[in-house]
JSON list of C-alpha atoms in Angstrom, two decimals:
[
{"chain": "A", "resi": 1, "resn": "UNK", "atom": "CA", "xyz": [0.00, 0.00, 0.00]},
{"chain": "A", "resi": 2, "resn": "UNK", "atom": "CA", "xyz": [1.73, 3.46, -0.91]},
{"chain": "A", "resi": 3, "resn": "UNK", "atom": "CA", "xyz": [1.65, 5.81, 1.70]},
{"chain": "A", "resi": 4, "resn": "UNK", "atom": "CA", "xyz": [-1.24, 8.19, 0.73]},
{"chain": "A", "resi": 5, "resn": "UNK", "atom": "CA", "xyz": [-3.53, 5.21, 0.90]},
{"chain": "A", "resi": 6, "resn": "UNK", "atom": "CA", "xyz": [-1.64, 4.35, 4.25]},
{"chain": "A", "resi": 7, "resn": "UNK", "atom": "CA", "xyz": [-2.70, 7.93, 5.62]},
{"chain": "A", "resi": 8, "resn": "UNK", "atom": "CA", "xyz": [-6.08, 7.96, 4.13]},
{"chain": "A", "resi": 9, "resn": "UNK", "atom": "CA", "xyz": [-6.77, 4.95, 5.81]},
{"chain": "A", "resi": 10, "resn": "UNK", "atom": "CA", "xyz": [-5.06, 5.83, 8.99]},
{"chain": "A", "resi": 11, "resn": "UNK", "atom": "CA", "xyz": [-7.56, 9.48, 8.98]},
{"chain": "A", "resi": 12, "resn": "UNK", "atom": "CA", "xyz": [-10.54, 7.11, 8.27]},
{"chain": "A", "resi": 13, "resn": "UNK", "atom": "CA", "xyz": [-10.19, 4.64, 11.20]},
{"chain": "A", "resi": 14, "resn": "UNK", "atom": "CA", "xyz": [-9.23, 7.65, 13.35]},
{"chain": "A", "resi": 15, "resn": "UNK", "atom": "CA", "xyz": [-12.38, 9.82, 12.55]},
{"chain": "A", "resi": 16, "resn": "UNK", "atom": "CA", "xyz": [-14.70, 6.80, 11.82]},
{"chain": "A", "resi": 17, "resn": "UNK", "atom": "CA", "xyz": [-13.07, 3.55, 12.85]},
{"chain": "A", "resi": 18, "resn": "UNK", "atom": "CA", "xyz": [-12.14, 2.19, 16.02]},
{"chain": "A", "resi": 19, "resn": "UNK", "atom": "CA", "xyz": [-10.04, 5.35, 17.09]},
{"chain": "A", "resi": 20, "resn": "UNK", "atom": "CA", "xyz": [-6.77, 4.18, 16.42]},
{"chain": "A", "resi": 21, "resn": "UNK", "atom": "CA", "xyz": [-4.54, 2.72, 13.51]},
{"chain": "A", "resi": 22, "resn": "UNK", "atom": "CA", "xyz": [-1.16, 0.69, 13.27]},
{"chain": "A", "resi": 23, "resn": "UNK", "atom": "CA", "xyz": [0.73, 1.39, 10.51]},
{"chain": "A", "resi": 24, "resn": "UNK", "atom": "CA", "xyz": [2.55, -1.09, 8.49]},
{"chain": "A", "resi": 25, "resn": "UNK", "atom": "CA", "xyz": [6.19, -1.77, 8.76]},
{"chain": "A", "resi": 26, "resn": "UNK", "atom": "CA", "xyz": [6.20, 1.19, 10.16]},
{"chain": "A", "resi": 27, "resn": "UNK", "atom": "CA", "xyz": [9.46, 0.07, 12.65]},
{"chain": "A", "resi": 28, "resn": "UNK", "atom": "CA", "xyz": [12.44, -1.78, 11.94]},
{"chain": "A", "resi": 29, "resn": "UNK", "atom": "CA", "xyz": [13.25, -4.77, 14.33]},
{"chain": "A", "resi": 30, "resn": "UNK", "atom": "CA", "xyz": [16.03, -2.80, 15.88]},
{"chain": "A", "resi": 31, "resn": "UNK", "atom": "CA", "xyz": [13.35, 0.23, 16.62]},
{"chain": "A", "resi": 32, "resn": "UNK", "atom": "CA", "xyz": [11.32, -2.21, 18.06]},
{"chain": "A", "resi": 33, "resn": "UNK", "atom": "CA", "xyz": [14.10, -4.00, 20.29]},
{"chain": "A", "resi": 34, "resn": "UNK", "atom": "CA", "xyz": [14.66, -0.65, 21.51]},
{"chain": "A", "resi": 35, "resn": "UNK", "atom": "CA", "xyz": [11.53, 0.58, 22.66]},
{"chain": "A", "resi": 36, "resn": "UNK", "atom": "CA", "xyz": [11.27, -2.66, 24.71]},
{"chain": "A", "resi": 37, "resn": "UNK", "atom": "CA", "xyz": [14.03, -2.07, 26.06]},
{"chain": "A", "resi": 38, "resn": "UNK", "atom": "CA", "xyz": [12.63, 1.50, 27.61]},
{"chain": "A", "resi": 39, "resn": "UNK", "atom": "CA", "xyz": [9.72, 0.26, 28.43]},
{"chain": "A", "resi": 40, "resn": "UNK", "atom": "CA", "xyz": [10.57, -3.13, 29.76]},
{"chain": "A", "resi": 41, "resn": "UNK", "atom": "CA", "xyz": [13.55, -1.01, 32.37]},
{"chain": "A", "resi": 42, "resn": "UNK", "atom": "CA", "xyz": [10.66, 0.99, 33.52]},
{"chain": "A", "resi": 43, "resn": "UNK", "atom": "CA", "xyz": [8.79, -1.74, 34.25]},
{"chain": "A", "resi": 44, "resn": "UNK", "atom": "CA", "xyz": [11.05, -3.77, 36.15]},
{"chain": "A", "resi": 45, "resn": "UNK", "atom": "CA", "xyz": [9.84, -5.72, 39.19]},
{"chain": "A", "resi": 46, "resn": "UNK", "atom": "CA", "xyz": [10.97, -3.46, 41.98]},
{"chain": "A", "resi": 47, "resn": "UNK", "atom": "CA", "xyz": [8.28, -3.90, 44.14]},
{"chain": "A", "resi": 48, "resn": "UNK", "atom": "CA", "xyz": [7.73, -0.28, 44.28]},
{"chain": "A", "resi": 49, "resn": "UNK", "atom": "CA", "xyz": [4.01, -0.48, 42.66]},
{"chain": "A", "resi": 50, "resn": "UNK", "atom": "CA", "xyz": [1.16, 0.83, 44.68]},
{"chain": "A", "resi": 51, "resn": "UNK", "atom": "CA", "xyz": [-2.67, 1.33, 44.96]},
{"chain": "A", "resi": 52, "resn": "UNK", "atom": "CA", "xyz": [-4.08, 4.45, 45.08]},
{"chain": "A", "resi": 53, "resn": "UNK", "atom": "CA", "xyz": [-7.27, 5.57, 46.54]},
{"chain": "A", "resi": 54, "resn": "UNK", "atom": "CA", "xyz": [-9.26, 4.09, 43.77]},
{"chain": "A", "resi": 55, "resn": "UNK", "atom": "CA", "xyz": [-8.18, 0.50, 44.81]},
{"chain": "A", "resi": 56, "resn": "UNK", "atom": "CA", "xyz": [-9.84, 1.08, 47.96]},
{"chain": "A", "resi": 57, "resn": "UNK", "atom": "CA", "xyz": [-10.16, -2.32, 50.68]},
{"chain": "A", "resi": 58, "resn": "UNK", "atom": "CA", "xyz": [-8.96, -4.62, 47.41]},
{"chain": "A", "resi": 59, "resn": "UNK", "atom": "CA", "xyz": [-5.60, -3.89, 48.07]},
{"chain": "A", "resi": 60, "resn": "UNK", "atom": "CA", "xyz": [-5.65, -4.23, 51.73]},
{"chain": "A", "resi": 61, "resn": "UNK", "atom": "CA", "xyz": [-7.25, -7.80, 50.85]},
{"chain": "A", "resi": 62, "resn": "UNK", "atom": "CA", "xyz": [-4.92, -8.79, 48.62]},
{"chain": "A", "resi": 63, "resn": "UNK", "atom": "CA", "xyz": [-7.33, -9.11, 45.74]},
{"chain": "A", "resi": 64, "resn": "UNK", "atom": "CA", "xyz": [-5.99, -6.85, 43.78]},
{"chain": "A", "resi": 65, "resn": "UNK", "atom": "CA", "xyz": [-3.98, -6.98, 40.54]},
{"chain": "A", "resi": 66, "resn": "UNK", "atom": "CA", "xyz": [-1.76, -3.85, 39.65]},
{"chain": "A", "resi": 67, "resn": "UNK", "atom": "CA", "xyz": [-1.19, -2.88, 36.01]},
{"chain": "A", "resi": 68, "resn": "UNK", "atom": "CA", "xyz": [2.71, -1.30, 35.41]},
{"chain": "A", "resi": 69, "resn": "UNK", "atom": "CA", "xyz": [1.98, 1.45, 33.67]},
{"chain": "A", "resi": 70, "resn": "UNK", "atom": "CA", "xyz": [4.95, 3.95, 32.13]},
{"chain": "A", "resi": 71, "resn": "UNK", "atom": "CA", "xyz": [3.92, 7.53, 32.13]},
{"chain": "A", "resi": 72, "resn": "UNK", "atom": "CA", "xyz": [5.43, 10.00, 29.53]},
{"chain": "A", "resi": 73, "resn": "UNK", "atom": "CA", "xyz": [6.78, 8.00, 27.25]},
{"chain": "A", "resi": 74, "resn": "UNK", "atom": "CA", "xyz": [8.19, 11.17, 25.48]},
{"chain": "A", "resi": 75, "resn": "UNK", "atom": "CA", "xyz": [10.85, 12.07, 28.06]},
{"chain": "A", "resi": 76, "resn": "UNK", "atom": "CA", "xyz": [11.83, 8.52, 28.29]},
{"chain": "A", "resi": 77, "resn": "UNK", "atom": "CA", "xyz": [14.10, 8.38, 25.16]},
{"chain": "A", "resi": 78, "resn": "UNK", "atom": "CA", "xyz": [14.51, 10.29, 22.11]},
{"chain": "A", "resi": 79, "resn": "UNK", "atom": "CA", "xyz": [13.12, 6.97, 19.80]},
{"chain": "A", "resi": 80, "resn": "UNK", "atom": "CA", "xyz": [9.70, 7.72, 21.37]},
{"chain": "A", "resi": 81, "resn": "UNK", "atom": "CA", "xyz": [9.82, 11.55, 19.67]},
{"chain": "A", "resi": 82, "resn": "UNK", "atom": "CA", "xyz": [11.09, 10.48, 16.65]},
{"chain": "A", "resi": 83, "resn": "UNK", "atom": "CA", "xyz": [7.90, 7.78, 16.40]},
{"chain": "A", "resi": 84, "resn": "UNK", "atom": "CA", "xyz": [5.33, 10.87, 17.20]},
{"chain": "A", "resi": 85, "resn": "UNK", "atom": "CA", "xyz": [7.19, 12.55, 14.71]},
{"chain": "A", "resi": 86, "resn": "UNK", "atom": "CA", "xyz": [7.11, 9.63, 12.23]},
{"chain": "A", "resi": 87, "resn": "UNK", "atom": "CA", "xyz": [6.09, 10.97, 8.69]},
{"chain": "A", "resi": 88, "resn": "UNK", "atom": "CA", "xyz": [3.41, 8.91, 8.04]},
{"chain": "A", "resi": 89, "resn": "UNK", "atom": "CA", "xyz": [1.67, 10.42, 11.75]},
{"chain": "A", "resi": 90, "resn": "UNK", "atom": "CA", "xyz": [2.76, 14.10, 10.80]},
{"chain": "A", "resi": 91, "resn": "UNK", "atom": "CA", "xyz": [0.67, 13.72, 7.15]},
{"chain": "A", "resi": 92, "resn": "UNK", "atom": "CA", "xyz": [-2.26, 12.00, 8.91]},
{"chain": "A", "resi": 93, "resn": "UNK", "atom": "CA", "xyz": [-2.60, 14.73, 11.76]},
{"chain": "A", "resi": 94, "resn": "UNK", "atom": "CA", "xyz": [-1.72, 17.35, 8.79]},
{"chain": "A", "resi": 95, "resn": "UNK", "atom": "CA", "xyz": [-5.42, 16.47, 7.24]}
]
């Protein structure tokens, strides 16, 4: 698929689809190695994980199940600019 048909079908899921879109071979393996990487240091077992209020008594009871979650994902290495700033994303949010 060329890459106008790539955006125009990126725009369409985004303003009528599901909301989101992945785009094709848009990373290479060594991209994708590397944002695990980040994400998977971040998210290292270090048993510092904790409820918040919203957990409420589940978390005193021990029923709950924490999520890692990595919060601006910008400021965690330059790769994760350069993807926001991948062409393909810059055309589509262009329209």
């Amino acid at each position: 698929m060329d890459e106008d048909a790539v955006v125009a079908e990126a725009v369409n899921a985004l303003v009528h689809g599901p909301g989101y879109y992945v785009v094709p071979n848009a990373l290479q393996p060594a991209e994708i190695e590397e944002l695990n990487a980040i994400i998977n240091e971040h998210t290292k077992n270090d048993n510092k994980v904790g409820a918040t209020h919203f957990h409420g008594s589940e978390y005193n009871q021990k029923k709950l199940h924490l999520q890692k979650r990595v919060w601006n994902l910008l400021n965690k290495g330059r790769i994760f600019s350069e993807l926001v700033q991948h062409p393909i994303v810059m055309k589509v949010f262009a329209k």
